[in-house]
Amino acid sequence: MEGGYHSRAMNASIPLLGATLLLALSGAARAGDCLPEIDSAWIRKPPMAMPMMAGFAEIRNPCAEPVRIVAARSPAFGAVELHETTRVDGVSRMRHVEALDVPARGTVVLAPGGLHLMLMQPKDEAVEGSTLEVELELDDGRRLAAGFQVRAPGAL
Ligand SMILES: [Cu+2]
C-alpha cells in the first residue's frame, strides 16, 4: 500500500511542474511583446489646402526596455516623417529626426512647437473630426498604430 501512495504523490507533482514552466514561459513572452502606447493622437488641419500637416501624440512606454522609433507611415498620406521644430535666433525651423527614443517607463510628447509627425502628400482633404490611421515603426520591426483625430486649424 505504501508504494501505491508514493506513485500517487509523484503523479500529482508532475502537472504542478508543468504549470510552473508554462507560467514562466508566458511571462517571458509578455515581456517580449510589451509595446508602447500612443495616446491623445491628433492632426492639425492646415488653414488652407496645403501639401502637409502636423500630427501630435503622447507615446507612453510602460515596458522595461527603451524603444526606438525609426519610421512612420499612413495610408492617408504619401509620406510621413518625424520632425522637430526649434527656434533659432527667433526663427522657427524644422528638422528631420532620424530616430526617436522612448525611454523605459517614459513618455515622449509630440506637441505644437516641438516634435511632430510631418504628414505629407495627403490623399484626400482632411475632414475635421475624422480619424486617420498612422503607424510608427520600431527599429526591431514592430509597429505601433493609432487613430489620429483631425482638429481645427487653430487647435493647440
Ligand atoms: Cu515638420
Coordinates of C-alpha atoms and ligand atoms in Angstrom, one line a residue:
M1 CA 0.0 0.0 0.0
E2 CA 2.9 2.4 0.7
G3 CA 4.2 2.0 -2.8
G4 CA 0.7 3.0 -4.1
Y5 CA 0.8 6.1 -2.0
H6 CA 4.2 7.2 -3.4
S7 CA 3.2 6.8 -7.0
R8 CA 0.0 8.9 -6.5
A9 CA 2.2 11.7 -4.9
M10 CA 4.6 11.6 -7.9
N11 CA 1.8 11.8 -10.4
A12 CA 0.4 14.9 -8.6
S13 CA 3.7 16.7 -8.7
I14 CA 4.1 16.4 -12.5
P15 CA 1.2 18.6 -13.6
L16 CA 2.3 21.1 -11.0
L17 CA 5.8 21.3 -12.5
G18 CA 4.2 21.7 -15.9
A19 CA 2.0 24.6 -14.8
T20 CA 5.1 26.3 -13.3
L21 CA 7.0 26.1 -16.5
L22 CA 4.0 27.3 -18.5
L23 CA 3.7 30.4 -16.2
A24 CA 7.4 31.1 -16.6
L25 CA 7.2 30.9 -20.4
S26 CA 4.1 33.0 -20.8
G27 CA 5.8 35.6 -18.5
A28 CA 8.8 35.8 -20.8
A29 CA 6.5 36.1 -23.9
R30 CA 4.6 39.0 -22.3
A31 CA 7.9 40.9 -21.6
G32 CA 8.9 40.5 -25.3
D33 CA 5.5 41.6 -26.5
C34 CA 5.4 44.8 -24.4
L35 CA 4.8 47.7 -26.7
P36 CA 4.4 51.5 -26.1
E37 CA 1.0 53.0 -26.5
I38 CA 0.0 56.1 -28.5
D39 CA -2.4 58.4 -26.6
S40 CA -4.1 61.7 -27.4
A41 CA -3.3 61.5 -31.1
W42 CA -4.4 64.3 -33.3
I43 CA -3.7 66.1 -36.6
R44 CA -3.9 69.8 -37.0
K45 CA -5.8 70.7 -40.1
P46 CA -4.0 73.4 -42.1
P47 CA -5.8 76.7 -42.5
M48 CA -6.0 76.2 -46.3
A49 CA -5.3 73.4 -48.8
M50 CA -1.6 72.5 -48.0
P51 CA 0.5 69.6 -49.1
M52 CA 1.4 68.8 -45.5
M53 CA 0.0 68.9 -42.0
A54 CA 1.3 68.1 -38.5
G55 CA 0.5 65.2 -36.2
F56 CA 0.8 65.2 -32.4
A57 CA 0.5 62.5 -29.7
E58 CA 1.9 61.1 -26.5
I59 CA 4.0 58.0 -26.8
R60 CA 3.9 56.1 -23.5
N61 CA 6.3 53.3 -22.9
P62 CA 5.3 51.1 -19.9
C63 CA 7.9 48.5 -20.8
A64 CA 11.2 47.7 -19.0
E65 CA 13.1 48.3 -22.2
P66 CA 13.5 51.5 -24.2
V67 CA 12.3 51.6 -27.8
R68 CA 13.5 53.5 -30.9
I69 CA 11.1 54.8 -33.5
V70 CA 12.7 54.9 -36.9
A71 CA 9.9 55.4 -39.4
A72 CA 6.3 56.4 -39.8
R73 CA 3.6 55.9 -42.4
S74 CA -0.1 56.3 -43.1
P75 CA -2.4 55.1 -45.7
A76 CA -3.9 58.6 -45.9
F77 CA -0.5 60.3 -46.8
G78 CA 2.2 59.8 -49.4
A79 CA 4.9 60.2 -46.9
V80 CA 5.3 60.7 -43.1
E81 CA 8.4 61.9 -41.3
L82 CA 9.4 62.7 -37.8
H83 CA 10.3 66.4 -37.4
E84 CA 11.3 68.7 -34.6
T85 CA 10.6 72.4 -34.6
T86 CA 13.2 74.6 -32.9
R87 CA 13.6 78.3 -32.6
V88 CA 17.0 79.6 -33.8
D89 CA 17.5 83.4 -33.3
G90 CA 13.8 83.8 -33.0
V91 CA 13.1 82.0 -36.3
S92 CA 11.1 78.8 -36.2
R93 CA 12.8 75.9 -38.1
M94 CA 12.0 72.3 -38.7
R95 CA 14.5 69.5 -38.9
H96 CA 14.0 65.8 -39.8
V97 CA 14.6 63.5 -36.8
E98 CA 16.1 60.2 -37.9
A99 CA 15.2 58.2 -34.8
L100 CA 13.1 59.0 -31.7
D101 CA 14.0 57.2 -28.5
V102 CA 11.3 56.5 -25.9
P103 CA 12.9 55.6 -22.6
A104 CA 11.8 52.6 -20.5
R105 CA 8.8 53.6 -18.5
G106 CA 9.0 57.0 -20.1
T107 CA 6.8 59.2 -22.3
V108 CA 7.7 61.3 -25.3
V109 CA 5.3 64.1 -26.2
L110 CA 4.8 65.3 -29.8
A111 CA 3.3 68.7 -29.4
P112 CA 2.9 72.0 -31.4
G113 CA 6.3 73.9 -31.3
G114 CA 8.3 70.7 -30.8
L115 CA 8.4 67.1 -32.0
H116 CA 5.7 66.3 -34.5
L117 CA 4.9 63.9 -37.3
M118 CA 5.1 65.7 -40.7
L119 CA 2.2 64.2 -42.8
M120 CA 2.9 64.9 -46.4
Q121 CA 1.0 64.5 -49.7
P122 CA -2.5 63.9 -48.2
K123 CA -4.5 61.6 -50.5
D124 CA -7.8 63.3 -49.6
E125 CA -8.9 66.5 -47.9
A126 CA -8.7 66.0 -44.2
V127 CA -12.2 66.3 -42.7
E128 CA -12.4 67.8 -39.2
G129 CA -13.5 65.2 -36.6
S130 CA -12.4 62.3 -38.8
T131 CA -9.7 59.8 -37.7
L132 CA -6.7 58.9 -39.8
E133 CA -4.6 55.9 -39.2
V134 CA -0.8 56.4 -38.6
E135 CA 1.7 53.7 -37.9
L136 CA 5.1 54.1 -36.2
E137 CA 7.8 51.5 -36.9
L138 CA 10.4 50.5 -34.3
D139 CA 14.0 49.5 -35.1
D140 CA 13.1 45.9 -34.3
G141 CA 10.4 45.9 -36.9
R142 CA 7.5 46.1 -34.6
R143 CA 4.8 48.6 -35.2
L144 CA 2.5 50.9 -33.2
A145 CA -0.7 52.1 -34.8
A146 CA -3.1 54.7 -33.7
G147 CA -6.1 56.7 -35.0
F148 CA -5.2 60.5 -35.2
Q149 CA -8.2 62.8 -34.9
V150 CA -8.3 65.7 -37.3
R151 CA -8.8 69.0 -35.5
A152 CA -9.4 72.6 -36.5
P153 CA -6.5 74.7 -37.9
G154 CA -6.1 76.7 -34.6
A155 CA -6.1 73.7 -32.3
L156 CA -3.3 73.5 -29.7
Ligands
CU1 CU 7.6 69.4 -39.8

